[in-house]
PDB file of C-alpha atoms in Angstrom:
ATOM      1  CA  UNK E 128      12.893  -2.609 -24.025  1.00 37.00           C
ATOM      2  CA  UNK E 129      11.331  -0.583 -21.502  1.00 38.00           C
ATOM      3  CA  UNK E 130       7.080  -1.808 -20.802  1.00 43.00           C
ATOM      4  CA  UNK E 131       5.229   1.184 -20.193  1.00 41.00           C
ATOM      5  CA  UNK E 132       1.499   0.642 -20.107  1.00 45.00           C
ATOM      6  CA  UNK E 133       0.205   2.879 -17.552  1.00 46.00           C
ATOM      7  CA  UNK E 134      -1.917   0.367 -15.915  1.00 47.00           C
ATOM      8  CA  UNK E 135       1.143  -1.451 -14.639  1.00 57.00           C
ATOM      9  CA  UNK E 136       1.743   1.434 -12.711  1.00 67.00           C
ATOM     10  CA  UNK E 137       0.599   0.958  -8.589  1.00 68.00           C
ATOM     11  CA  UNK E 138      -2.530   1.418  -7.525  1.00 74.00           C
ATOM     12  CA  UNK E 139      -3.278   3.348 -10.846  1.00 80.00           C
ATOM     13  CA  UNK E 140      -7.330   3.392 -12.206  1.00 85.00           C
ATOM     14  CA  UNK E 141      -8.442   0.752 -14.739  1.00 87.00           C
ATOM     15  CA  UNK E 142     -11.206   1.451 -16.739  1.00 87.00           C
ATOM     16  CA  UNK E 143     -13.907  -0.779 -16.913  1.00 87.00           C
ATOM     17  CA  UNK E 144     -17.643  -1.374 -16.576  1.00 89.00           C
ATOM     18  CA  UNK E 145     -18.072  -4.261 -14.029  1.00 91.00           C
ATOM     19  CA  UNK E 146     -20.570  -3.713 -10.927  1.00 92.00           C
ATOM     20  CA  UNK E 147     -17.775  -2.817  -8.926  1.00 92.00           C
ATOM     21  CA  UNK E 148     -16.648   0.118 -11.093  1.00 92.00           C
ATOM     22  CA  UNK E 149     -20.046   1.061 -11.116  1.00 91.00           C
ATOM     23  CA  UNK E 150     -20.699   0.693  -7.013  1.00 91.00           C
ATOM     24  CA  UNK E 151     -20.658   4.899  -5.678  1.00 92.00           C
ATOM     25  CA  UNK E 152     -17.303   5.375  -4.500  1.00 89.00           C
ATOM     26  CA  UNK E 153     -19.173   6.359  -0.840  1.00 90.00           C
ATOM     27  CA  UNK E 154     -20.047   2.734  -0.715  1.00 92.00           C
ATOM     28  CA  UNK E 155     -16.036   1.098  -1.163  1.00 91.00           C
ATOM     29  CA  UNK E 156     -14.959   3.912   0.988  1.00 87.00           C
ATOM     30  CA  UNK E 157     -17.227   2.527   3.730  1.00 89.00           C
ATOM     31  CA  UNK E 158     -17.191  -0.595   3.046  1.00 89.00           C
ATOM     32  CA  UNK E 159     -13.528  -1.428   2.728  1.00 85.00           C
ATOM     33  CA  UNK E 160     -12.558  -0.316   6.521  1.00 82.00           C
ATOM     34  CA  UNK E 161     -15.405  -2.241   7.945  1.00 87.00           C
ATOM     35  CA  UNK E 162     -14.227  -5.152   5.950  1.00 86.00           C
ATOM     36  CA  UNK E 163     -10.688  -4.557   6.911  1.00 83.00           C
ATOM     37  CA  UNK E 164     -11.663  -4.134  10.373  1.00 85.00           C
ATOM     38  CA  UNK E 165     -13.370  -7.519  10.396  1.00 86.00           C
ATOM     39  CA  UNK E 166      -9.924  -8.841   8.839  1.00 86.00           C
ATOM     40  CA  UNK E 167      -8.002  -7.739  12.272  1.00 83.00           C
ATOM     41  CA  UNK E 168     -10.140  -9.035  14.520  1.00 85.00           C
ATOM     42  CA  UNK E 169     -11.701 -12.691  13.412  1.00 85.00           C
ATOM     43  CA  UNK E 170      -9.792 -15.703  13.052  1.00 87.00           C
ATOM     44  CA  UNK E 171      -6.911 -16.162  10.784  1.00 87.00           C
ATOM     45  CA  UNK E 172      -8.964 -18.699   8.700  1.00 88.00           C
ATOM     46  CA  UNK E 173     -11.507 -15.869   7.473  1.00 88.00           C
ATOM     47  CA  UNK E 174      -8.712 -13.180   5.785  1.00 88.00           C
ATOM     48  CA  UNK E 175      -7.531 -16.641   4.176  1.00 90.00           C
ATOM     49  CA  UNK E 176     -10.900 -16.740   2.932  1.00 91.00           C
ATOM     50  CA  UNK E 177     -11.113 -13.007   2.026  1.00 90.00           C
ATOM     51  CA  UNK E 178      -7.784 -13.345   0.182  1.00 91.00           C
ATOM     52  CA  UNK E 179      -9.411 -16.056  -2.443  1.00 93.00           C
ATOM     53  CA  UNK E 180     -12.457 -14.688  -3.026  1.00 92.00           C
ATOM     54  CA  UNK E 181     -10.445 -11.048  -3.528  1.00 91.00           C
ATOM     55  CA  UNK E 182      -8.210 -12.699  -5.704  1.00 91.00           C
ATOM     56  CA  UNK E 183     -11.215 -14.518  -7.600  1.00 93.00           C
ATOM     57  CA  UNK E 184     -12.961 -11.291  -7.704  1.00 92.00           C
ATOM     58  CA  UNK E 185      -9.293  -9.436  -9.511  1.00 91.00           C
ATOM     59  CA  UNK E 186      -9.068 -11.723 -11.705  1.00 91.00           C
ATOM     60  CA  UNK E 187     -12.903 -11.331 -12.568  1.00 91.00           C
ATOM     61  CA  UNK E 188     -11.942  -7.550 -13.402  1.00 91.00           C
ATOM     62  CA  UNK E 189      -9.282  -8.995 -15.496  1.00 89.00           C
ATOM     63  CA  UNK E 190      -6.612  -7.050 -13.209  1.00 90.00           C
ATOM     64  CA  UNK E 191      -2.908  -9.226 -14.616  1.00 88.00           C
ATOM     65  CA  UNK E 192      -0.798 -10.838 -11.950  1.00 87.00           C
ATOM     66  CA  UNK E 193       1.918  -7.736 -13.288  1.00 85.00           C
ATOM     67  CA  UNK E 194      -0.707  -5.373 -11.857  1.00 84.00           C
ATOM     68  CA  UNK E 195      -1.672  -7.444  -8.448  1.00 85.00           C
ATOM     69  CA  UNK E 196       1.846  -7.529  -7.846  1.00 85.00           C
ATOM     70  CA  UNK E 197       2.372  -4.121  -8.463  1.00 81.00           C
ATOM     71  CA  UNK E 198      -0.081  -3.335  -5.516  1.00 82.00           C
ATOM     72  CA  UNK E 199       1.353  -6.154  -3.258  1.00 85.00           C
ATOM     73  CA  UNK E 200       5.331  -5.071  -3.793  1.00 83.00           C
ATOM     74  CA  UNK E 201       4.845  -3.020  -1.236  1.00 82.00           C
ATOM     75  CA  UNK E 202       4.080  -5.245   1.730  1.00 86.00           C
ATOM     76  CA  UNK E 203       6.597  -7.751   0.118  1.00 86.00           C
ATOM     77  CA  UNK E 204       9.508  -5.521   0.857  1.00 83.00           C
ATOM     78  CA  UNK E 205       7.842  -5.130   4.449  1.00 85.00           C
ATOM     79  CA  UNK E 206       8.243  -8.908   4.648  1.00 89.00           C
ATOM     80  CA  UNK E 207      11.745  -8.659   4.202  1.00 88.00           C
ATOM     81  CA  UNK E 208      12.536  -5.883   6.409  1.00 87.00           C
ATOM     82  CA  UNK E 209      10.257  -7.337   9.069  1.00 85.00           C
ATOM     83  CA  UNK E 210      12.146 -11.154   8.831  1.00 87.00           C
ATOM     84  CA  UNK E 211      15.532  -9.259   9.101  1.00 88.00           C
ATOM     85  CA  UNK E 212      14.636  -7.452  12.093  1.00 87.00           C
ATOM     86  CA  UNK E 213      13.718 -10.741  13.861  1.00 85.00           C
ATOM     87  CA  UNK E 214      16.277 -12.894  12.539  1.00 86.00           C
ATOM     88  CA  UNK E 215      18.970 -10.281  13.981  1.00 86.00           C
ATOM     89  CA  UNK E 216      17.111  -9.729  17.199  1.00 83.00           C
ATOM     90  CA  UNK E 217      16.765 -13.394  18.014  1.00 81.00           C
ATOM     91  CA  UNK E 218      20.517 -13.997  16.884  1.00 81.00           C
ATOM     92  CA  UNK E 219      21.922 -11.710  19.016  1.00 80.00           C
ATOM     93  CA  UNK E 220      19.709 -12.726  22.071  1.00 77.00           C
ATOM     94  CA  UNK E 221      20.607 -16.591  21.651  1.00 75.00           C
ATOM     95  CA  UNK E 222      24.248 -15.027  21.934  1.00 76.00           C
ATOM     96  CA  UNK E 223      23.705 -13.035  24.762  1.00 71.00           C
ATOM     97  CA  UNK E 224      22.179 -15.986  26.410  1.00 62.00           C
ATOM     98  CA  UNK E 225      24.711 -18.717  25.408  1.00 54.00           C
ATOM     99  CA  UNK E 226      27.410 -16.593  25.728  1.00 46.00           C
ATOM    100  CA  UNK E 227      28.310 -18.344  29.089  1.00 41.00           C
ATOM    101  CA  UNK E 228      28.854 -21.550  27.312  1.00 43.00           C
ATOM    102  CA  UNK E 229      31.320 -20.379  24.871  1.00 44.00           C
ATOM    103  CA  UNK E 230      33.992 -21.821  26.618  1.00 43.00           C
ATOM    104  CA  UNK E 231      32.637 -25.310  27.236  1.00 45.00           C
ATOM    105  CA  UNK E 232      32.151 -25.792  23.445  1.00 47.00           C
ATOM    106  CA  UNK E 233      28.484 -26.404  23.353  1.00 50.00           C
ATOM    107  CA  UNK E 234      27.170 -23.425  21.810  1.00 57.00           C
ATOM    108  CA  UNK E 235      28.067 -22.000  18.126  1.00 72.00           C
ATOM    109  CA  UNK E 236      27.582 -19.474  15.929  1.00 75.00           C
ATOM    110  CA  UNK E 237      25.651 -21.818  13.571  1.00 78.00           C
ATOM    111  CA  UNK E 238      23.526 -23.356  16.577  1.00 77.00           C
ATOM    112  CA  UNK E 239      22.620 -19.599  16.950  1.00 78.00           C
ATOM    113  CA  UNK E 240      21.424 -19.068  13.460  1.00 80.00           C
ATOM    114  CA  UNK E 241      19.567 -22.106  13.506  1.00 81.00           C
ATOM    115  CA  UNK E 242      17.527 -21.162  16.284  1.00 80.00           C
ATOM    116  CA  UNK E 243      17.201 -17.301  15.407  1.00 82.00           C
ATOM    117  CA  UNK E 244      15.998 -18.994  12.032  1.00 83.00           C
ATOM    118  CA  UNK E 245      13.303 -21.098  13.160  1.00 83.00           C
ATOM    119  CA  UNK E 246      12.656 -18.621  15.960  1.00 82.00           C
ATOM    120  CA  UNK E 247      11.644 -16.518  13.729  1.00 81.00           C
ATOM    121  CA  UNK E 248       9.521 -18.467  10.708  1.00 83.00           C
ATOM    122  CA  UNK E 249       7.837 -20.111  13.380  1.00 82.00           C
ATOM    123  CA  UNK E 250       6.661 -17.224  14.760  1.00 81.00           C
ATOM    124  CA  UNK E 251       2.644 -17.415  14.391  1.00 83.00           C
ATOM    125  CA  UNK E 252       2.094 -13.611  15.006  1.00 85.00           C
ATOM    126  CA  UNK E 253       4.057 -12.105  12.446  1.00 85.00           C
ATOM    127  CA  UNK E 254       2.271 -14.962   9.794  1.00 88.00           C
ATOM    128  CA  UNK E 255      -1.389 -13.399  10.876  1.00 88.00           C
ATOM    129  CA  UNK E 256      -0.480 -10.219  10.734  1.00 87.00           C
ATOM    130  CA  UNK E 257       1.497 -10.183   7.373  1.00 89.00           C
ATOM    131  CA  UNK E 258      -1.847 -12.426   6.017  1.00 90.00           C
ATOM    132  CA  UNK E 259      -4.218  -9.793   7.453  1.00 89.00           C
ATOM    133  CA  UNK E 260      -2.096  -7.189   5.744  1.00 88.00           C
ATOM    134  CA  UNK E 261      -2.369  -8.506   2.356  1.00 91.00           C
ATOM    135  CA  UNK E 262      -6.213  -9.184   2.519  1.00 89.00           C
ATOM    136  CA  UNK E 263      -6.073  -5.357   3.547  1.00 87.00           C
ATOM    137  CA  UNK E 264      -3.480  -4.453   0.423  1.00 87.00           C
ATOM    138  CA  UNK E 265      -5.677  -6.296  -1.518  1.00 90.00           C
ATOM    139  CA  UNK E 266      -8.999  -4.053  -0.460  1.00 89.00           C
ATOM    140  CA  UNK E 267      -7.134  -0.967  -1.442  1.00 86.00           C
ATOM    141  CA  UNK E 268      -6.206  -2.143  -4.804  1.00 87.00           C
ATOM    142  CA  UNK E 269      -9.443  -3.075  -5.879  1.00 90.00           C
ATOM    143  CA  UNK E 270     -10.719   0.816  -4.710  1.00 88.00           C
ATOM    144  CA  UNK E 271      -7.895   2.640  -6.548  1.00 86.00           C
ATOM    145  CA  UNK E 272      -8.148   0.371  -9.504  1.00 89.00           C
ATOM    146  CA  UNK E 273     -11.926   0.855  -9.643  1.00 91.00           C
ATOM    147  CA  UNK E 274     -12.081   4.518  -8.656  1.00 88.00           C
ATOM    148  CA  UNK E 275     -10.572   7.087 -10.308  1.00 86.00           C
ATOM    149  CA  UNK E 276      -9.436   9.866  -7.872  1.00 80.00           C
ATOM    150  CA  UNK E 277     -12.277  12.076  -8.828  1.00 81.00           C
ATOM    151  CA  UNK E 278     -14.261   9.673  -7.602  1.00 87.00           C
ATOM    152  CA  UNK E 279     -12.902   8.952  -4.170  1.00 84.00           C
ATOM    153  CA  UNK E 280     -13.002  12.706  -3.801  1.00 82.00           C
ATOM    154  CA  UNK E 281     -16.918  13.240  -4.443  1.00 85.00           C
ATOM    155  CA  UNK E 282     -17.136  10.245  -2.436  1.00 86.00           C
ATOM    156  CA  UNK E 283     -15.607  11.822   0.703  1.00 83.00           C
ATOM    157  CA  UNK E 284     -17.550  14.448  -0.196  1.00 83.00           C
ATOM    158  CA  UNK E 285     -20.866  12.644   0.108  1.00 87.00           C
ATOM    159  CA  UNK E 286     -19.752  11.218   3.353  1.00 85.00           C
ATOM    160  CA  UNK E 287     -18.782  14.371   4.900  1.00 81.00           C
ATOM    161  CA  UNK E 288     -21.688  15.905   3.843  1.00 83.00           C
ATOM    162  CA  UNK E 289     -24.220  13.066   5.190  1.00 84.00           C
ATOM    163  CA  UNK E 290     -22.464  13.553   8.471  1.00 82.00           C
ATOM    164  CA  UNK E 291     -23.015  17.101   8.786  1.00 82.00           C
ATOM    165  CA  UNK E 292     -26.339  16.993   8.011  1.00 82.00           C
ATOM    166  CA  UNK E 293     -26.829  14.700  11.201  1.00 82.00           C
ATOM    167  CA  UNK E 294     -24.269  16.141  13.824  1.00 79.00           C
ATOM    168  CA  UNK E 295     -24.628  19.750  14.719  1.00 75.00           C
ATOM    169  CA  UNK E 296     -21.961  20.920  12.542  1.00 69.00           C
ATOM    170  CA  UNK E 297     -21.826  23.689   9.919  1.00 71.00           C
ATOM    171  CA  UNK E 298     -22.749  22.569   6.160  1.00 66.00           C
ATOM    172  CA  UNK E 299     -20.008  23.314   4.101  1.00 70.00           C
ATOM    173  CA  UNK E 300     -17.195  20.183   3.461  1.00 65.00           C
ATOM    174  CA  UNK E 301     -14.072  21.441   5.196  1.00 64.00           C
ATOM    175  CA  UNK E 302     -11.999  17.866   5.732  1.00 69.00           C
ATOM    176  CA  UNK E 303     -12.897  16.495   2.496  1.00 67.00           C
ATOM    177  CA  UNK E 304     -10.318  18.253   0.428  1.00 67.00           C
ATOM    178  CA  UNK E 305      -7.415  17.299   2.625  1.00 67.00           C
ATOM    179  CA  UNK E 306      -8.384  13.894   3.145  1.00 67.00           C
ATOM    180  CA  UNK E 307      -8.929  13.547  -0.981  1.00 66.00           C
ATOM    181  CA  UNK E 308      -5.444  15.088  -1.174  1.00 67.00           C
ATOM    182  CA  UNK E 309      -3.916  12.918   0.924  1.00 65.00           C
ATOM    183  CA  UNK E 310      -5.995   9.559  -0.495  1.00 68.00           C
ATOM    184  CA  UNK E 311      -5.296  10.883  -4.270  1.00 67.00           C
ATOM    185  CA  UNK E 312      -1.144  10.749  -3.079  1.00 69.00           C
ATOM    186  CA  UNK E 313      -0.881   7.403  -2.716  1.00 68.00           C
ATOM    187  CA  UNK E 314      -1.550   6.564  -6.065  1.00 69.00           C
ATOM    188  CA  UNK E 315       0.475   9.602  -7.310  1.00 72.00           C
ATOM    189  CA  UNK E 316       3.963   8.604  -5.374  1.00 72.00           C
ATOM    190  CA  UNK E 317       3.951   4.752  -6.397  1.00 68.00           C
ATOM    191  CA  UNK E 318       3.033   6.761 -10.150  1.00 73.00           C
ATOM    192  CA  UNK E 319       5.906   9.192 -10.107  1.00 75.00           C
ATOM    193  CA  UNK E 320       8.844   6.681  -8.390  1.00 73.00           C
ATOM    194  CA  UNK E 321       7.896   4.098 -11.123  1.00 74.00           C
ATOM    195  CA  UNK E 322       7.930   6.991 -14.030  1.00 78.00           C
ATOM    196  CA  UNK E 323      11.252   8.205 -12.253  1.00 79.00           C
ATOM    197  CA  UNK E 324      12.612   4.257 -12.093  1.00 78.00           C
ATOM    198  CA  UNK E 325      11.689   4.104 -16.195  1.00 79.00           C
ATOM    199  CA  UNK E 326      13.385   6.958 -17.279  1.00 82.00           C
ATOM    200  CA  UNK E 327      16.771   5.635 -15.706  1.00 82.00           C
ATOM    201  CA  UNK E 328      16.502   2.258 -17.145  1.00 82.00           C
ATOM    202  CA  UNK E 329      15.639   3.979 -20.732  1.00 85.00           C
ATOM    203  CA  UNK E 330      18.677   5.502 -20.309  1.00 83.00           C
ATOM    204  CA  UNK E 331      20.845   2.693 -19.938  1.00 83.00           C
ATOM    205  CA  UNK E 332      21.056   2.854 -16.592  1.00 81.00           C
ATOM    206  CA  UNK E 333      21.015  -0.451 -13.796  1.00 81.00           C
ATOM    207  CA  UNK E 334      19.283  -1.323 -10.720  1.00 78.00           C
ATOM    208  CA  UNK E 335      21.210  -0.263  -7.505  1.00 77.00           C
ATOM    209  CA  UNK E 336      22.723   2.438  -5.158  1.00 81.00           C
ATOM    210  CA  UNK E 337      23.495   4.700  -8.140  1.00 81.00           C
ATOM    211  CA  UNK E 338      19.810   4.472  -9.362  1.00 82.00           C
ATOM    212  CA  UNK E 339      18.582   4.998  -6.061  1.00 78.00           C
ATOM    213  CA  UNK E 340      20.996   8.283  -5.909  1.00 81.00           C
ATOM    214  CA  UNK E 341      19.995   9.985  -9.218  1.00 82.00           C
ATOM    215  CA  UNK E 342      16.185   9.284  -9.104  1.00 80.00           C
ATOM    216  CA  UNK E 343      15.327  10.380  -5.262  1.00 76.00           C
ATOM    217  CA  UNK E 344      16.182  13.730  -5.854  1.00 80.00           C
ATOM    218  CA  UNK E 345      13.972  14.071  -9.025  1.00 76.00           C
ATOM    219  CA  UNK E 346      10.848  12.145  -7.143  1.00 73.00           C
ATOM    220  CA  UNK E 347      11.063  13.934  -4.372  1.00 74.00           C
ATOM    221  CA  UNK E 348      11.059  17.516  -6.129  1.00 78.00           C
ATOM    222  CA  UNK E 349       8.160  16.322  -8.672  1.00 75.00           C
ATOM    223  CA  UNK E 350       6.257  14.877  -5.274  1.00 72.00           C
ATOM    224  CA  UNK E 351       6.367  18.343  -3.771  1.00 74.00           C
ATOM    225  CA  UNK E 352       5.588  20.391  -6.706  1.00 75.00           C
ATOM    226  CA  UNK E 353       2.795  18.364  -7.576  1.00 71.00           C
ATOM    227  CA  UNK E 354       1.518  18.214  -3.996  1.00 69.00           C
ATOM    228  CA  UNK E 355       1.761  22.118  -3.691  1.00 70.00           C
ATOM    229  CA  UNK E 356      -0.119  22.586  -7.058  1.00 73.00           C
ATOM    230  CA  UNK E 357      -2.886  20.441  -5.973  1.00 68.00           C
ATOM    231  CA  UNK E 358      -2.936  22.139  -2.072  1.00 66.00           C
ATOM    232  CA  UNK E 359      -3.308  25.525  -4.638  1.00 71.00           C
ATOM    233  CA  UNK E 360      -5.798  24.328  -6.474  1.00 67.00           C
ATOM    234  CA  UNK E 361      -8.109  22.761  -3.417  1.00 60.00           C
ATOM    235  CA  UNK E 362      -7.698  26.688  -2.241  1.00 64.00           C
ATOM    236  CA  UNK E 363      -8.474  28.377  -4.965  1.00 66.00           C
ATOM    237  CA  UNK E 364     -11.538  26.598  -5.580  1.00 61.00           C
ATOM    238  CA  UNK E 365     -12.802  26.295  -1.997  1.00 58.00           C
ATOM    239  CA  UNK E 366     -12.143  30.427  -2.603  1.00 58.00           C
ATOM    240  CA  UNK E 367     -14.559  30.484  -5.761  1.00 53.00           C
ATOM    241  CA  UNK E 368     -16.897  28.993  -3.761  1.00 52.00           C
TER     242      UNK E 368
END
């Protein structure tokens, strides 16, 4: 039987009425990049850090570990593609370079592998990064699961208008709907491939190529019709006003 509470969906809003639902959405907009760019450029130690007390602070808004992972999937697939990549590119330069020893018997295929292997799990800058990149996958699932996407709109809005009220710019909000569209999508694509992913297994169908094959098509067409409804709505309003 096929789960499907909407909240299990990725990066989809929960409702609640904790401090950080409450915070303006101006404030996590602002405050989540700084954060994140703090993340990128202390020591590994402090996103360690940041990762706990985000965790502590997800589990404090009663987010499940279904919904955290639904967020994190993401850069877990990333993980895997990333390792790959290495793991081939290290095996086939340990071949290129040992290939002059092939005939005295002292280098194998399996000595290669082992040393592509460790080459690559031992390599520090991929750990920091991928560590850095969850603290930051993290950030963004507590806004979207706090905000709801009218929300994160006004609070582009707010932004854009504090701005122009400083720098010598005219009044009116011109980058806020396009940068709410695009914000609001994110949300919206992880909403429609999981909705599209359902419907198969409803059906009967399985995991795989075939799935892949029959769903694409009908994501991609409800990802462009809803993104071309929205870009007419943003521009009929913005003609009202």
């Amino acid at each position: 039987m096929i789960k499907s509470g909407k909240n299990s969906l990725a990066f989809s809003y929960k409702a609640g009425k904790s401090p950080v639902h409450k915070m303006p959405a101006w404030l996590k907009i602002l405050l989540i990049p700084a954060l994140n760019i703090l993340i990128f450029n202390l020591p590994l130690p402090f996103a360690l850090g940041f990762i706990l007390l985000q965790a502590v602070l997800a589990f404090a808004l009663r987010f499940t570990p279904r919904e955290l992972f639904a967020d994190l999937k993401p850069l877990l697939y990333y993980s895997v593609i990333l390792y790959a990549t290495s793991i081939i590119a290290n095996f086939f330069a340990a071949c290129q370079g040992g290939a002059a020893c092939f005939h005295t018997g002292t280098f194998t295929l399996a000595e290669c592998l082992k040393f592509s292997l460790s080459s690559s799990f031992k390599n520090k800058s991929t750990i920091r990064m991928l560590v850095k990149l969850f603290c930051i996958m993290q950030s963004a699932s507590i806004l979207f699961k706090t905000s709801t996407t009218l929300q994160i709109r006004e609070g582009l809005g707010t932004i854009e208008g504090a701005l122009r009220k400083i720098l010598p710019l005219s009044k009116k909000n011109s980058l806020t709907p396009t940068a709410a569209l695009f914000i609001c999508f994110i949300p919206m694509v992880y909403k429609n491939w999981e909705l599209s992913k359902r419907a198969w297994l409803a059906r009967g169908g399985k995991s795989g190529i075939k799935m892949l094959r029959a769903i694409f098509p009908v994501f991609l067409s409800v990802g462009i019709k809803q993104a071309y409804n929205a870009a007419r709505a943003v521009e009929i309003r913005s003609q009202e006003k």
